[in-house]
Short mmCIF file of C-alpha atoms and ligand atoms in Angstrom, two decimals:
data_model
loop_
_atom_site.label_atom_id
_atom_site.label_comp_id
_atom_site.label_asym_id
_atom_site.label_seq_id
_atom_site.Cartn_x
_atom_site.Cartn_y
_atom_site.Cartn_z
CA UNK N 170 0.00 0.00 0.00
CA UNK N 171 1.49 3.40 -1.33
CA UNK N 172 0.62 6.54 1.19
CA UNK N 173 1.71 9.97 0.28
CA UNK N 174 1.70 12.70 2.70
CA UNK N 175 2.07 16.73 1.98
CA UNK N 176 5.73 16.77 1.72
CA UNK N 177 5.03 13.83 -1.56
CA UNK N 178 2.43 16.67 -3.10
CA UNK N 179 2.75 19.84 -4.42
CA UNK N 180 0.13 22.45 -4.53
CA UNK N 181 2.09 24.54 -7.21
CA UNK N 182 0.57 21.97 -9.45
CA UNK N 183 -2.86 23.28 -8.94
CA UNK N 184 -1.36 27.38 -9.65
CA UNK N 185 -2.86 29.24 -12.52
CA UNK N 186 -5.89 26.78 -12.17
CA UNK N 187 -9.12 27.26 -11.74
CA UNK N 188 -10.85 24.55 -9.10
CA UNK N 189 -14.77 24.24 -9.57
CA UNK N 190 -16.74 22.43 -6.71
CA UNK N 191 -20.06 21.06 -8.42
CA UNK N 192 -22.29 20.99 -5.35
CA UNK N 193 -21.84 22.42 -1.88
CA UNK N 194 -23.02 20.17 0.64
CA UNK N 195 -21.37 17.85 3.37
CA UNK N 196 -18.14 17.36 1.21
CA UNK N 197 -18.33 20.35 -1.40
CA UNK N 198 -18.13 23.13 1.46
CA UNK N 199 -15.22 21.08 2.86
CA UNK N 200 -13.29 21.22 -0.21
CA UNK N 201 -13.78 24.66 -1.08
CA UNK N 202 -13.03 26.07 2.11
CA UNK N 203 -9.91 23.95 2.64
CA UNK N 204 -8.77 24.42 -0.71
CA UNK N 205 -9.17 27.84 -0.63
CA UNK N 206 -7.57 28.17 2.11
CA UNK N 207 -4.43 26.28 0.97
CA UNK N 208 -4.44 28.99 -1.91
CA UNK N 209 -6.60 27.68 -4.47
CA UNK N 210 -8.69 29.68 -7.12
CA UNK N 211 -11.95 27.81 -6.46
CA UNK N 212 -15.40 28.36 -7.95
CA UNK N 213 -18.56 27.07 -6.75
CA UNK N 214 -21.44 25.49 -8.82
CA UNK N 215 -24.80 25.03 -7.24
CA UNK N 216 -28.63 25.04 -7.68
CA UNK N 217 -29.68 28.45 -9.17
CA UNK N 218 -31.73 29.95 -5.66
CA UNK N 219 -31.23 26.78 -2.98
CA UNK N 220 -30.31 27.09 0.31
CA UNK N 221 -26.36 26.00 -0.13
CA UNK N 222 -26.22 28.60 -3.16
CA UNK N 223 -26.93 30.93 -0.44
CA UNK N 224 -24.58 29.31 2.01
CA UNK N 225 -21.65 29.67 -0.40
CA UNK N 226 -22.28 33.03 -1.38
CA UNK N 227 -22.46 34.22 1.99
CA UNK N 228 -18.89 31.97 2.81
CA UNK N 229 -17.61 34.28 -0.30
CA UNK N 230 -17.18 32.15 -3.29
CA UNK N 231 -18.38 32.94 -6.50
CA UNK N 232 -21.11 30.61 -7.45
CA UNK N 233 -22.91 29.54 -10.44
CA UNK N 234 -25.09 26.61 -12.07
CA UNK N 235 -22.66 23.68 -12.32
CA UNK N 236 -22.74 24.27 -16.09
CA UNK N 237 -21.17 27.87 -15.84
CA UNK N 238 -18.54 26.52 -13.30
CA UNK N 239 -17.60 23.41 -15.30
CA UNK N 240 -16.70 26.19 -17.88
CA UNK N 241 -14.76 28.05 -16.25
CA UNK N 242 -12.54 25.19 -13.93
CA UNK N 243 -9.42 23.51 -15.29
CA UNK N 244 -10.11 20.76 -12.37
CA UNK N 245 -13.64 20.24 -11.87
CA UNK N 246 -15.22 18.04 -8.59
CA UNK N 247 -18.11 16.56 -8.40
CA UNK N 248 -19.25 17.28 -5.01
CA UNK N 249 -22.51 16.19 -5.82
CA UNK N 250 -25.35 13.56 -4.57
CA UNK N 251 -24.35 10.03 -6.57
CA UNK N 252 -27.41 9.58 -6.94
CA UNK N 253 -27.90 12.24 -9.44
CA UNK N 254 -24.67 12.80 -10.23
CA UNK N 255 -24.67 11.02 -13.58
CA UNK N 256 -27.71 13.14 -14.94
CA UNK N 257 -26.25 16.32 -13.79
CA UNK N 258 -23.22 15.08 -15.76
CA UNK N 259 -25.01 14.25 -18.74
CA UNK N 260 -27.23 17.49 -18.77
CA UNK N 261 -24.73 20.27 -17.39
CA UNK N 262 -20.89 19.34 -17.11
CA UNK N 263 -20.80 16.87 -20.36
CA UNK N 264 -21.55 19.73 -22.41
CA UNK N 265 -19.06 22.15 -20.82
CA UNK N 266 -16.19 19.84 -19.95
CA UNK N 267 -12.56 20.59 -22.02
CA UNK N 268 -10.40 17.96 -22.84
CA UNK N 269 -7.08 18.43 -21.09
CA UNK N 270 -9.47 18.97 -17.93
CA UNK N 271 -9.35 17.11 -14.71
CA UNK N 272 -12.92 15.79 -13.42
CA UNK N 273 -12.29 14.44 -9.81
CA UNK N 274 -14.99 12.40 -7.79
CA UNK N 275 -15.12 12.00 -4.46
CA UNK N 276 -16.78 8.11 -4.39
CA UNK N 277 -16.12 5.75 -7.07
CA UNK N 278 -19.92 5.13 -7.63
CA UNK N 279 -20.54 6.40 -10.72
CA UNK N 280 -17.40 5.45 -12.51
CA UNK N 281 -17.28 2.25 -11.47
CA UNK N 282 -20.54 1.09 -12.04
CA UNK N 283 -20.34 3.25 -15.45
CA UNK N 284 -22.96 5.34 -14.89
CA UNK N 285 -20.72 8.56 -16.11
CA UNK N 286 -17.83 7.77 -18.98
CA UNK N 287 -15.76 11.02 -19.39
CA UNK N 288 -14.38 11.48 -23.28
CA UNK N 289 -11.02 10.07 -23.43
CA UNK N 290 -9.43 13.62 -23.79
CA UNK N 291 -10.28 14.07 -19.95
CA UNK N 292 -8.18 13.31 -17.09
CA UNK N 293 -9.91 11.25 -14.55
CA UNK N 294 -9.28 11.25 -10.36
CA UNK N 295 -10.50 10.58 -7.09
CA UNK N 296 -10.13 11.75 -3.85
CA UNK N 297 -12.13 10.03 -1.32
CA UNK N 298 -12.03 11.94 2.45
CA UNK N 299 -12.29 8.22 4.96
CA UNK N 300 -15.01 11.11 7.18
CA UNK N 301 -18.13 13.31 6.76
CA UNK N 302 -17.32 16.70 5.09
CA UNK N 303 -18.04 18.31 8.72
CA UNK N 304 -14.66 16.45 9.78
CA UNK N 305 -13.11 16.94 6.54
CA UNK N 306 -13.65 20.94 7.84
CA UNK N 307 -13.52 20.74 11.40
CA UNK N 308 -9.97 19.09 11.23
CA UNK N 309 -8.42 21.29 8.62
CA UNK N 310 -9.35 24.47 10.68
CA UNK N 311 -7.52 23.02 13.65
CA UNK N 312 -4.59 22.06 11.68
CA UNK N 313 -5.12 18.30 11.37
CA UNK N 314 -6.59 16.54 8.23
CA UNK N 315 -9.21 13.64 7.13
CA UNK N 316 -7.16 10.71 5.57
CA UNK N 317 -8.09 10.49 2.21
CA UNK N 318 -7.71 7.63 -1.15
CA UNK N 319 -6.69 8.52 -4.23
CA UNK N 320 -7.08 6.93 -7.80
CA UNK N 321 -6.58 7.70 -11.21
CA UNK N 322 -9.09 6.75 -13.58
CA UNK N 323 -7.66 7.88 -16.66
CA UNK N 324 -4.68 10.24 -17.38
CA UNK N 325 -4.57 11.38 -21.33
CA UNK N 326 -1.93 14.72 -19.51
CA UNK N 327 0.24 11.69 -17.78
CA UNK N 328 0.15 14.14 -14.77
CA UNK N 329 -3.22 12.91 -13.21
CA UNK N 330 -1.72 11.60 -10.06
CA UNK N 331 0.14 14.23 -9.53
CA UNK N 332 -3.02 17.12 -9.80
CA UNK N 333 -4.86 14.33 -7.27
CA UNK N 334 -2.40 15.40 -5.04
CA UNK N 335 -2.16 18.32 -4.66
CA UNK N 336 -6.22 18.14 -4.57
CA UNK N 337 -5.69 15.95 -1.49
CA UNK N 338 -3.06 18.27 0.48
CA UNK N 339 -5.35 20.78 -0.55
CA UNK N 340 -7.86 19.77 1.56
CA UNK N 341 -5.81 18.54 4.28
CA UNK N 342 -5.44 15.04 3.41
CA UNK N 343 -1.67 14.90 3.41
CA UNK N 344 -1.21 15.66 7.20
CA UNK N 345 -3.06 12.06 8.00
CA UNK N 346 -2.08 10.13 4.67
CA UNK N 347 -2.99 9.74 1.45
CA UNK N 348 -3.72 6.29 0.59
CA UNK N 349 -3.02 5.10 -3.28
CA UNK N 350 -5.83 2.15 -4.44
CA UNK N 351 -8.09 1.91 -7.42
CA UNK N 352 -11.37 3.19 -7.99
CA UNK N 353 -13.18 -0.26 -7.75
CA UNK N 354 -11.84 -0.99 -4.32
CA UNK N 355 -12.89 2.38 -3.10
CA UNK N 356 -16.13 1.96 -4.53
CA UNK N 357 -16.58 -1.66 -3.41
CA UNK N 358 -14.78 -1.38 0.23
CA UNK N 359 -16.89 2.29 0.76
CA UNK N 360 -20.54 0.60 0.05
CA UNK N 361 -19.54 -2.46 2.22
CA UNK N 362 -18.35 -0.56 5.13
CA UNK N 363 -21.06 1.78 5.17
CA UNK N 364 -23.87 -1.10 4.60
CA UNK N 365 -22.80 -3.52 7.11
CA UNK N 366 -20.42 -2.09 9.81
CA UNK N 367 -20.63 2.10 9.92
CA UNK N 368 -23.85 3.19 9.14
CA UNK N 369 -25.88 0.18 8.67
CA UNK N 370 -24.34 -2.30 11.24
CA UNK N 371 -24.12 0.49 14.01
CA UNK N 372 -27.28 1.46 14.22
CA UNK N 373 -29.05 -2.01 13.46
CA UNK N 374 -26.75 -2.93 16.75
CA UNK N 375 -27.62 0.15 18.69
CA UNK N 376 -31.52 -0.24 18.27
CA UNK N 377 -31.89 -3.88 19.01
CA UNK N 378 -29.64 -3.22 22.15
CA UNK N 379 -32.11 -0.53 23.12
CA UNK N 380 -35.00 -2.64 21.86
CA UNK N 381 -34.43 -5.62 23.79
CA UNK N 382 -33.73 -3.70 27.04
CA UNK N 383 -36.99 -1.80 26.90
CA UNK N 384 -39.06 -4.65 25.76
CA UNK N 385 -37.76 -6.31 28.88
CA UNK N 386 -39.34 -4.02 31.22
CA UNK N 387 -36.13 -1.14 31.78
CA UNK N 388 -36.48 2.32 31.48
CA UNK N 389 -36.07 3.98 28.16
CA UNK N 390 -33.14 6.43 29.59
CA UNK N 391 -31.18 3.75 30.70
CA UNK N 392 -31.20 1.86 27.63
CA UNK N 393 -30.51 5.12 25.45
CA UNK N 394 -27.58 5.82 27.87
CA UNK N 395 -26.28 1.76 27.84
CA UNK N 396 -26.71 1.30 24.11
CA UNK N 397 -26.21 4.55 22.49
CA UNK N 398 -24.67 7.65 24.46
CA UNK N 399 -22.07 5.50 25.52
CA UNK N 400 -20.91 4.70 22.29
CA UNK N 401 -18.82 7.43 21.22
CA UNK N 402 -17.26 7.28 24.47
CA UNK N 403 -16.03 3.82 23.61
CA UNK N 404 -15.40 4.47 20.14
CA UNK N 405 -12.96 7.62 21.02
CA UNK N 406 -10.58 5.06 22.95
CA UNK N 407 -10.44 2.67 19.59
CA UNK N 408 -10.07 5.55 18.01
CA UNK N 409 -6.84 7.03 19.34
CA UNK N 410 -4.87 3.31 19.88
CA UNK N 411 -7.19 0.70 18.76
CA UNK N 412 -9.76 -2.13 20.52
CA UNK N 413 -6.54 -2.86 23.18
CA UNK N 414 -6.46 0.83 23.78
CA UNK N 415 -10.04 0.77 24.68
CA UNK N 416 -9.89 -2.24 26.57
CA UNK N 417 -7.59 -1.01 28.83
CA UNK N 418 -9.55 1.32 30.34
CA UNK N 419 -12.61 -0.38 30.46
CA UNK N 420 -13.07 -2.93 34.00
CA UNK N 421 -12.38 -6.40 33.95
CA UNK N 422 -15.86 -7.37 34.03
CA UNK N 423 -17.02 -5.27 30.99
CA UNK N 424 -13.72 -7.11 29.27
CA UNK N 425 -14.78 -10.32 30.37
CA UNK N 426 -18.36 -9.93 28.62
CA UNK N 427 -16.71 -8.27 25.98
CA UNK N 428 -14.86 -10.93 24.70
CA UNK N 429 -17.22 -13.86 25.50
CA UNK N 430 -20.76 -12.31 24.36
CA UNK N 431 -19.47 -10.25 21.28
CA UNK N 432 -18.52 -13.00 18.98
CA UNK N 433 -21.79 -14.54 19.99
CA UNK N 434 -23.81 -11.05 18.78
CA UNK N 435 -22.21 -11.24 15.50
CA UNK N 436 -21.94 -14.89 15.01
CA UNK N 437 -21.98 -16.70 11.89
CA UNK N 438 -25.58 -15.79 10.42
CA UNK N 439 -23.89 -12.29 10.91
CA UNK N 440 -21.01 -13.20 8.97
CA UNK N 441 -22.83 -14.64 6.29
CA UNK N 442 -25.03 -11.72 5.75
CA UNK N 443 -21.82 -9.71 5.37
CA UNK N 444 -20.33 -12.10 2.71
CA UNK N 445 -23.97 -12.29 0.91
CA UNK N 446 -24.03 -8.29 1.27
CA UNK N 447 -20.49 -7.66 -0.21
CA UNK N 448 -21.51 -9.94 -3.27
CA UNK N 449 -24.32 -7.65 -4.10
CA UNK N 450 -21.92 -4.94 -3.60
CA UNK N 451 -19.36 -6.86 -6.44
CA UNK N 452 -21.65 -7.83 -8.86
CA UNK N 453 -23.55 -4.72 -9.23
CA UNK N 454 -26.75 -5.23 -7.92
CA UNK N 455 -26.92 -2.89 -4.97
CA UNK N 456 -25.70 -0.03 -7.34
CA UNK N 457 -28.88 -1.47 -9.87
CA UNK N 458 -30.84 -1.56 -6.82
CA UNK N 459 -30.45 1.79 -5.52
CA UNK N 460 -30.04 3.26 -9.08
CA UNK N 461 -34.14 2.17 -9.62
CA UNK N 462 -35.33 3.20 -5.90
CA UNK N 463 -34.21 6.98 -6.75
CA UNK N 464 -35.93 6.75 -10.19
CA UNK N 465 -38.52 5.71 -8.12
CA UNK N 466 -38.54 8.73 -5.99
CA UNK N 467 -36.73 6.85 -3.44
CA UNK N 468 -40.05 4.97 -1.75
CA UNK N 469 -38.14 2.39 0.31
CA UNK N 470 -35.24 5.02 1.50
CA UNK N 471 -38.31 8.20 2.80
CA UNK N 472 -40.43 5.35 4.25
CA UNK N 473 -37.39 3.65 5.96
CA UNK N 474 -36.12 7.00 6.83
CA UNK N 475 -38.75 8.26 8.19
CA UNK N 476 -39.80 5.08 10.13
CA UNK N 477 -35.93 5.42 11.90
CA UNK N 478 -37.26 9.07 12.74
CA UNK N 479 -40.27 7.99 14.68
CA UNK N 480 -38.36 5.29 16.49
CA UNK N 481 -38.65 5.96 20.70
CA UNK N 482 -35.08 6.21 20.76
CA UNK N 483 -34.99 9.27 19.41
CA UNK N 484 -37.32 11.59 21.84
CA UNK N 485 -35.55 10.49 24.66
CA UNK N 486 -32.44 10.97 23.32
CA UNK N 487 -33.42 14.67 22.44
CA UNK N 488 -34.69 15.13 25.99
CA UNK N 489 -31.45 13.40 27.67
CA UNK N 490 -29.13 16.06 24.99
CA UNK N 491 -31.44 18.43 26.52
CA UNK N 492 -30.12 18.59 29.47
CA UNK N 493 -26.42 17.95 28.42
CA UNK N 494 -26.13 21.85 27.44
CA UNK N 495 -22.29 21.63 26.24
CA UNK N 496 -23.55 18.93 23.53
CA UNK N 497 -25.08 22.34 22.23
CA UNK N 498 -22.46 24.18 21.64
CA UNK N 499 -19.52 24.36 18.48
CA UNK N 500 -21.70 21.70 17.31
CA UNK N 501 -19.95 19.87 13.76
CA UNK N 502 -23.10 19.93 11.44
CA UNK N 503 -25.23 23.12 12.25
CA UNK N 504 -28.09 23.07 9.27
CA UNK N 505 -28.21 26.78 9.04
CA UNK N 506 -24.34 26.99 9.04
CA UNK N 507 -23.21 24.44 6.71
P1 NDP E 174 -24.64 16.36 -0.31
O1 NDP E 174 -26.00 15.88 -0.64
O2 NDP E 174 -24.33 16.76 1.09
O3 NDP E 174 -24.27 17.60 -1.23
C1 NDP E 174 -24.51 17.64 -2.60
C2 NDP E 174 -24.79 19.08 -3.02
O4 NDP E 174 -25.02 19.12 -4.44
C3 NDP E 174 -26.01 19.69 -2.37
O5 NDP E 174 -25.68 20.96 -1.88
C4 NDP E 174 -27.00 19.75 -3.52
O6 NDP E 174 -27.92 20.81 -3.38
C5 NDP E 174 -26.08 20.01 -4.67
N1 NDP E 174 -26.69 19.78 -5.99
C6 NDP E 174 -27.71 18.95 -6.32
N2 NDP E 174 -27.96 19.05 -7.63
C7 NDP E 174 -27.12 19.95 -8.15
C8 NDP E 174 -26.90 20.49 -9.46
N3 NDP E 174 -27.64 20.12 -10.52
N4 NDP E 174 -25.94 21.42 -9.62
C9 NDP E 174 -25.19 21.82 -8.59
N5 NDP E 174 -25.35 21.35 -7.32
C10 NDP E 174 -26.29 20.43 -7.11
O7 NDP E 174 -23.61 15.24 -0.82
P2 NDP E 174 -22.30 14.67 -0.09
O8 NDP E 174 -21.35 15.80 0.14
O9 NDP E 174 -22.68 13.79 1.02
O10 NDP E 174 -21.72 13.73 -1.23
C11 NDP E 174 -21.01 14.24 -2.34
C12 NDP E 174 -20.05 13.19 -2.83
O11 NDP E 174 -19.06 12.96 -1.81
C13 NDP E 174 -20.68 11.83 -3.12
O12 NDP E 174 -20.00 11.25 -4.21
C14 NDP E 174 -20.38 11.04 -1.86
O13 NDP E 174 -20.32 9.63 -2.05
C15 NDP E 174 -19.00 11.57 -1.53
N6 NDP E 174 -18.59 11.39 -0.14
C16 NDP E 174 -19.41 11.83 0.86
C17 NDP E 174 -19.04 11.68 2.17
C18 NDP E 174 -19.87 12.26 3.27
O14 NDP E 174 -19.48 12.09 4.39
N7 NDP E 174 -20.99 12.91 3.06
C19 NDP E 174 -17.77 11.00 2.54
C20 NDP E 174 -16.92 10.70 1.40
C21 NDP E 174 -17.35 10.86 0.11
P3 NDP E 174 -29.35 20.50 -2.62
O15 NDP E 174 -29.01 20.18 -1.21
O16 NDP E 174 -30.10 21.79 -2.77
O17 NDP E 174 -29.95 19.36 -3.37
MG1 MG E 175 -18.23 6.18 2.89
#
């Protein structure tokens, strides 16, 4: 595995270019402000009259339809939801982008699963931040950075890796590490960890913890505390030195169950689902899947969504932040902020 770090990139490559941001959201605000920052020219291009027009307008950049700023950038981002990202290509930046131009993504989806297919004339990258564009923020302004991967997908200028670069110092990558790998195994690795162990797995866990403690007669404040507040405690210690680090500090007793009673939570039905959900991740069918659903209008993800929303867990979590009043404050994701 090939890591780069800022003193391997050099941001001179990105001088006398223009950088355009297609869509300022959780990673586009991220990458504009960090870039810009670092001394990049950057652009923004956004909805014509939504909110995050407004939000990059008022956080100085000049913005336009992602048409206009296509134009105008030498390396162009895609910032933008993947789920729409190949019809915004096809309608706005297709039409506008230069040959000799470098479009980056920031998830292999579309790419991999050939949804978009840049001319040959264009120089193809990825950076992919490993956190949420909050972090990818957050850390730069404190002088720290989100690791990031980086892959070429095609490089007609034979300098592709070296624009990537920069891109990645840019925003702040190159003070954690800047991992080299291709754009399938981003793509592939991304959707798995996010299905069955970050986003999926986690909170599957977390509510049938909380479920089964409640259905067995506790009180709902206890099991949000037990199953869910305490979380991030624990995950901060594997976070700084690993699952030893963390099980250092917890008691012998917690150890004890630790060891014995996880492997039996994700045993080997667990497992399997994981193996049966990374194939559907390989061959293409949870891309086909979730490719319909949002031509769909995205039935299964609002009613899924919204039954998550309505789950007990979250009023008494509101009411128990309620009364934690520093959780309030220089919160990471503020929706009228950013
Ligand atoms: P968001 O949904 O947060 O942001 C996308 C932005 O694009 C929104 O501001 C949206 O506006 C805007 N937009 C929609 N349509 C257009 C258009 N036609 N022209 C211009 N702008 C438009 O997306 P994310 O930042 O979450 O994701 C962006 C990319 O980054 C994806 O490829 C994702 O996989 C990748 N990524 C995301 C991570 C994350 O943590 N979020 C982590 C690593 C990678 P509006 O809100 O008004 O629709
Ligand atoms: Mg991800």
């Amino acid at each position: 595995m090939k890591a780069y770090y800022d003193k391997d990139a050099d941001l001179k490559r990105l001088e006398g270019k223009t950088v355009a941001i297609l869509g300022y959201g959780s990673q586009g605000h991220a990458h504009a402000q960090n870039l810009r920052d670092s001394g990049v020219d950057v652009v923004v291009g956004e909805l014509p009259g939504s909110p995050p027009w407004q939000k990059a307008e008022a956080d100085g950049f000049k913005v336009s339809p992602a048409g206009k700023a296509t134009h105008t950038g030498d390396v162009v981002m895609m910032t933008l939801p993947d789920e729409i990202m190949a019809d915004v290509y096809r309608a706005e930046i297709a039409p506008e982008i230069r040959d000799g131009s470098y479009l980056g993504v920031a998830h292999g989806f579309n790419l991999h699963y050939g949804q978009i297919r840049p001319p040959e004339g264009v120089n193809v990258f990825m950076v992919a931040p490993k956190g949420p564009g909050h972090i990818v923020r957050s850390l730069f302004a404190r002088g720290e950075g989100v690791p990031a991967l980086v892959a070429v997908g095609q490089d007609p200028s034979g300098d592709t890796l070296q624009v990537a670069l920069a891109y990645a110092r840019g925003i702040g990558a190159g003070r954690s590490g800047i991992i080299e790998t291709t754009i399938r195994e981003e793509t592939e690795t991304d959707l798995f960890g996010e299905q069955a162990v970050l986003c999926g797995g986690l909170t599957a866990l977390m509510q049938a913890g909380f479920e089964t403690l409640v259905e067995a007669g506790y009180a709902p404040e206890m099991a949000y505390f037990e199953c869910i507040h305490e979380m991030k405690l624990i995950i901060d210690f594997i976070y700084e030195g690993g699952i030893s680090n963390m099980r250092y500090t917890i008691s012998n007793t917690a150890q004890y169950g630790d060891v014995t009673r996880g492997p039996r939570v994700i045993g080997e039905a667990a497992r399997e689902e994981m193996r049966k959900i990374l194939r559907e991740v390989q061959s293409g069918e949870f891309a086909r899947e979730w490719i319909l659903e949002t031509k769909a209008g995205k039935p299964v993800f609002n009613a899924l969504t919204r039954k998550g929303e309505e789950h007990p867990l979250e009023e008494v979590g509101r009411r128990l932040r309620g009364l934690m009043s520093w959780l309030a404050k220089d919160r990471l994701v503020d929706r009228d902020r950013n």
